[in-house]
Amino acid sequence: MTFRSLRRSIEASVVILLALLVASGSGQQEVAPRIDENQGLAIAPYAAQILQLAALDPVLAVTLIPDPWVDFLVAGALGIEAEVAVRPSEIDPPRRWPIGPWTGPNSLASAIGAVDPASLAALYRELKPRLAVRCRQHGLSIAKCDRVMRATGSRLSDRSVLERAASGSSSPITPTQRALARLGVPVVTVLRDQIRLFGIALWGPSWSVGS
């Protein structure tokens, strides 16, 4: 797979939040199985069901997460951390809708907003042993991977993404942030809010979203 294929699936689903969730970078390393946009759309309902189960039993819910999703998560977060922000040279056109079952930004924002951040945080905690295995394959400790996940959350929720979505700001921005901004203000706003709540549930009130 390529990180560009991961970036294409950002808008694919609620899986965005499945541990900051299938977010992606733009590098080219072949580090994980490919999950393209169509696959992302196909697994979105399954991911939502796992998150619903996590509210009741995160230990059981985590057993339903396939290994490729874990590989995808680690690779995507590493890709986001490695991205370099550049000043865009042009205004991006908005994404064409519908995207899968979502008719526009508001419907995708509603799907993201329906995710329970506390359940997601519980799922992430139970997923840590499997994350540790994938992190070691990249030569990283679980503590380092955890910092990468925090950095991913900060980048996806950075103020520059909302500014880009709202006004076409030309401030430096990474490729993934730029792709996210194209989804529109409703999506960016609710994702930012959800990441903040997820981070607080997982890392405590001292954690904050990107400034």
Tab-separated table of C-alpha atoms in Angstrom:
chain	number	residue	atom	x	y	z
A	1	MET	CA	0.000	0.000	0.000
A	2	THR	CA	0.972	3.635	-0.154
A	3	PHE	CA	0.215	6.339	2.349
A	4	ARG	CA	-1.577	8.176	-0.462
A	5	SER	CA	-4.075	5.324	-0.580
A	6	LEU	CA	-4.547	5.763	3.160
A	7	ARG	CA	-5.124	9.465	2.688
A	8	ARG	CA	-7.783	8.753	0.074
A	9	SER	CA	-9.676	6.724	2.663
A	10	ILE	CA	-9.704	9.476	5.296
A	11	GLU	CA	-13.143	10.487	4.185
A	12	ALA	CA	-14.192	6.870	3.879
A	13	SER	CA	-15.614	6.308	7.306
A	14	VAL	CA	-16.096	6.502	10.977
A	15	VAL	CA	-12.979	4.368	10.946
A	16	ILE	CA	-11.290	7.752	10.925
A	17	LEU	CA	-11.732	7.681	14.672
A	18	LEU	CA	-10.897	4.018	15.223
A	19	ALA	CA	-7.828	5.100	17.068
A	20	LEU	CA	-7.430	8.335	15.424
A	21	LEU	CA	-8.419	6.221	13.165
A	22	VAL	CA	-7.471	5.201	9.880
A	23	ALA	CA	-5.868	8.505	9.348
A	24	SER	CA	-2.995	8.636	6.925
A	25	GLY	CA	0.144	10.229	5.661
A	26	SER	CA	1.568	10.719	2.223
A	27	GLY	CA	4.779	8.692	2.279
A	28	GLN	CA	5.457	5.834	-0.104
A	29	GLN	CA	6.838	3.099	2.141
A	30	GLU	CA	5.260	-0.320	1.779
A	31	VAL	CA	4.671	-0.931	5.447
A	32	ALA	CA	1.152	-2.304	5.766
A	33	PRO	CA	-1.604	-3.992	3.796
A	34	ARG	CA	-3.411	-1.683	1.411
A	35	ILE	CA	-6.866	-0.471	2.393
A	36	ASP	CA	-8.312	1.663	-0.380
A	37	GLU	CA	-11.351	3.939	-0.274
A	38	ASN	CA	-13.818	1.262	-1.385
A	39	GLN	CA	-12.577	-1.103	1.312
A	40	GLY	CA	-12.802	1.684	3.859
A	41	LEU	CA	-16.404	2.302	2.929
A	42	ALA	CA	-17.154	-1.406	3.138
A	43	ILE	CA	-15.752	-1.784	6.657
A	44	ALA	CA	-17.260	1.427	8.063
A	45	PRO	CA	-20.478	-0.255	9.339
A	46	TYR	CA	-18.426	-3.087	10.844
A	47	ALA	CA	-16.185	-0.562	12.616
A	48	ALA	CA	-19.229	1.260	13.970
A	49	GLN	CA	-20.585	-2.017	15.376
A	50	ILE	CA	-17.251	-2.719	17.069
A	51	LEU	CA	-17.347	0.717	18.685
A	52	GLN	CA	-20.894	0.095	19.900
A	53	LEU	CA	-19.789	-3.195	21.437
A	54	ALA	CA	-16.796	-1.455	23.035
A	55	ALA	CA	-19.218	0.601	25.118
A	56	LEU	CA	-20.341	-2.654	26.759
A	57	ASP	CA	-17.288	-4.897	26.538
A	58	PRO	CA	-14.047	-3.432	25.132
A	59	VAL	CA	-12.162	-6.680	25.826
A	60	LEU	CA	-14.496	-8.593	23.511
A	61	ALA	CA	-14.722	-5.757	20.997
A	62	VAL	CA	-10.973	-5.599	20.476
A	63	THR	CA	-10.872	-9.274	19.456
A	64	LEU	CA	-13.006	-8.354	16.443
A	65	ILE	CA	-10.445	-5.904	15.040
A	66	PRO	CA	-8.499	-7.600	12.215
A	67	ASP	CA	-4.711	-7.419	12.257
A	68	PRO	CA	-4.569	-5.427	8.983
A	69	TRP	CA	-6.507	-2.631	10.684
A	70	VAL	CA	-3.858	-2.471	13.403
A	71	ASP	CA	-1.094	-2.383	10.792
A	72	PHE	CA	-3.035	0.313	8.962
A	73	LEU	CA	-3.392	2.405	12.102
A	74	VAL	CA	0.293	2.312	13.016
A	75	ALA	CA	1.458	2.955	9.462
A	76	GLY	CA	-1.007	5.799	9.015
A	77	ALA	CA	-0.019	7.527	12.255
A	78	LEU	CA	3.673	7.232	11.394
A	79	GLY	CA	2.922	8.682	7.982
A	80	ILE	CA	1.104	11.675	9.456
A	81	GLU	CA	3.930	12.377	11.900
A	82	ALA	CA	6.476	12.286	9.073
A	83	GLU	CA	4.622	14.731	6.833
A	84	VAL	CA	6.027	18.196	6.238
A	85	ALA	CA	3.747	21.222	6.177
A	86	VAL	CA	4.028	23.381	3.074
A	87	ARG	CA	2.250	26.512	1.926
A	88	PRO	CA	-0.404	25.496	-0.644
A	89	SER	CA	-0.032	27.185	-4.008
A	90	GLU	CA	-3.704	26.946	-4.950
A	91	ILE	CA	-7.216	26.686	-3.560
A	92	ASP	CA	-8.533	23.143	-3.384
A	93	PRO	CA	-11.960	22.338	-4.786
A	94	PRO	CA	-14.319	20.788	-2.230
A	95	ARG	CA	-14.777	17.054	-2.272
A	96	ARG	CA	-17.494	15.758	-4.557
A	97	TRP	CA	-20.423	14.196	-2.737
A	98	PRO	CA	-21.853	11.706	-2.071
A	99	ILE	CA	-18.996	9.784	-0.528
A	100	GLY	CA	-20.267	6.290	0.133
A	101	PRO	CA	-23.466	6.579	2.184
A	102	TRP	CA	-22.844	10.224	3.094
A	103	THR	CA	-24.668	12.809	1.015
A	104	GLY	CA	-22.578	15.762	2.162
A	105	PRO	CA	-20.367	17.170	4.925
A	106	ASN	CA	-23.214	17.348	7.421
A	107	SER	CA	-24.112	13.665	7.098
A	108	LEU	CA	-20.491	12.564	7.495
A	109	ALA	CA	-20.109	14.941	10.430
A	110	SER	CA	-23.159	13.338	12.046
A	111	ALA	CA	-21.616	9.875	11.628
A	112	ILE	CA	-18.362	11.003	13.222
A	113	GLY	CA	-20.244	12.785	16.006
A	114	ALA	CA	-22.135	9.583	16.833
A	115	VAL	CA	-18.906	7.881	17.930
A	116	ASP	CA	-18.517	7.680	21.716
A	117	PRO	CA	-14.980	8.922	22.531
A	118	ALA	CA	-14.941	7.077	25.867
A	119	SER	CA	-15.703	3.776	24.138
A	120	LEU	CA	-13.035	4.518	21.575
A	121	ALA	CA	-10.507	5.231	24.316
A	122	ALA	CA	-11.402	1.951	26.060
A	123	LEU	CA	-10.940	0.110	22.771
A	124	TYR	CA	-7.566	1.761	22.241
A	125	ARG	CA	-6.373	0.698	25.704
A	126	GLU	CA	-7.279	-2.908	24.997
A	127	LEU	CA	-5.581	-2.679	21.610
A	128	LYS	CA	-2.237	-1.568	23.079
A	129	PRO	CA	-0.636	-5.046	23.325
A	130	ARG	CA	-1.252	-5.629	19.617
A	131	LEU	CA	-0.111	-2.116	18.819
A	132	ALA	CA	3.104	-2.832	20.712
A	133	VAL	CA	3.872	-5.756	18.399
A	134	ARG	CA	3.441	-3.584	15.297
A	135	CYS	CA	5.421	-0.758	16.855
A	136	ARG	CA	8.344	-3.066	17.568
A	137	GLN	CA	8.294	-4.101	13.918
A	138	HIS	CA	8.990	-0.432	13.139
A	139	GLY	CA	11.739	-0.316	15.780
A	140	LEU	CA	9.602	1.708	18.179
A	141	SER	CA	8.586	1.246	21.787
A	142	ILE	CA	4.911	1.414	22.714
A	143	ALA	CA	5.686	4.673	24.525
A	144	LYS	CA	7.057	6.141	21.302
A	145	CYS	CA	4.052	4.855	19.360
A	146	ASP	CA	1.767	6.435	21.918
A	147	ARG	CA	3.523	9.764	21.336
A	148	VAL	CA	3.023	9.266	17.601
A	149	MET	CA	-0.704	8.753	18.192
A	150	ARG	CA	-0.843	11.945	20.228
A	151	ALA	CA	0.970	13.795	17.478
A	152	THR	CA	-1.506	12.381	14.966
A	153	GLY	CA	-4.400	13.723	16.997
A	154	SER	CA	-2.758	17.123	17.252
A	155	ARG	CA	-2.171	17.312	13.525
A	156	LEU	CA	-5.667	16.222	12.551
A	157	SER	CA	-7.192	18.744	14.949
A	158	ASP	CA	-4.791	21.603	14.254
A	159	ARG	CA	-6.326	25.033	13.797
A	160	SER	CA	-4.776	25.276	10.337
A	161	VAL	CA	-7.129	22.527	9.099
A	162	LEU	CA	-10.226	24.450	10.145
A	163	GLU	CA	-8.817	27.694	8.732
A	164	ARG	CA	-8.130	25.960	5.436
A	165	ALA	CA	-11.638	24.495	5.321
A	166	ALA	CA	-13.331	27.772	6.301
A	167	SER	CA	-11.448	30.342	4.264
A	168	GLY	CA	-8.884	28.635	2.049
A	169	SER	CA	-6.064	29.890	4.272
A	170	SER	CA	-2.620	29.607	2.679
A	171	SER	CA	-0.865	28.816	5.968
A	172	PRO	CA	1.530	25.855	5.787
A	173	ILE	CA	-0.365	22.572	5.962
A	174	THR	CA	0.447	18.889	5.509
A	175	PRO	CA	-1.017	16.752	2.710
A	176	THR	CA	-3.301	14.873	5.105
A	177	GLN	CA	-4.501	18.074	6.758
A	178	ARG	CA	-5.220	19.489	3.318
A	179	ALA	CA	-7.209	16.396	2.311
A	180	LEU	CA	-9.169	16.599	5.557
A	181	ALA	CA	-9.931	20.300	5.045
A	182	ARG	CA	-11.525	19.482	1.680
A	183	LEU	CA	-14.253	17.590	3.521
A	184	GLY	CA	-15.649	20.895	4.773
A	185	VAL	CA	-16.096	22.837	7.982
A	186	PRO	CA	-18.780	20.561	9.534
A	187	VAL	CA	-16.536	17.487	9.269
A	188	VAL	CA	-13.396	19.271	10.448
A	189	THR	CA	-15.208	20.858	13.388
A	190	VAL	CA	-16.811	17.689	14.722
A	191	LEU	CA	-13.628	15.665	14.192
A	192	ARG	CA	-11.683	18.252	16.180
A	193	ASP	CA	-14.227	18.040	19.003
A	194	GLN	CA	-14.175	14.240	18.985
A	195	ILE	CA	-10.396	14.070	19.031
A	196	ARG	CA	-10.346	16.425	22.014
A	197	LEU	CA	-12.784	14.219	23.940
A	198	PHE	CA	-10.930	11.049	22.918
A	199	GLY	CA	-7.605	12.522	24.056
A	200	ILE	CA	-9.008	13.604	27.409
A	201	ALA	CA	-10.562	10.150	27.957
A	202	LEU	CA	-7.295	8.441	27.099
A	203	TRP	CA	-4.538	10.774	28.307
A	204	GLY	CA	-6.294	13.020	30.802
A	205	PRO	CA	-7.401	16.665	30.871
A	206	SER	CA	-3.878	17.987	30.308
A	207	TRP	CA	-3.999	16.752	26.713
A	208	SER	CA	-5.326	19.261	24.217
A	209	VAL	CA	-6.040	19.372	20.516
A	210	GLY	CA	-3.864	21.238	18.061
A	211	SER	CA	-3.797	24.970	18.700
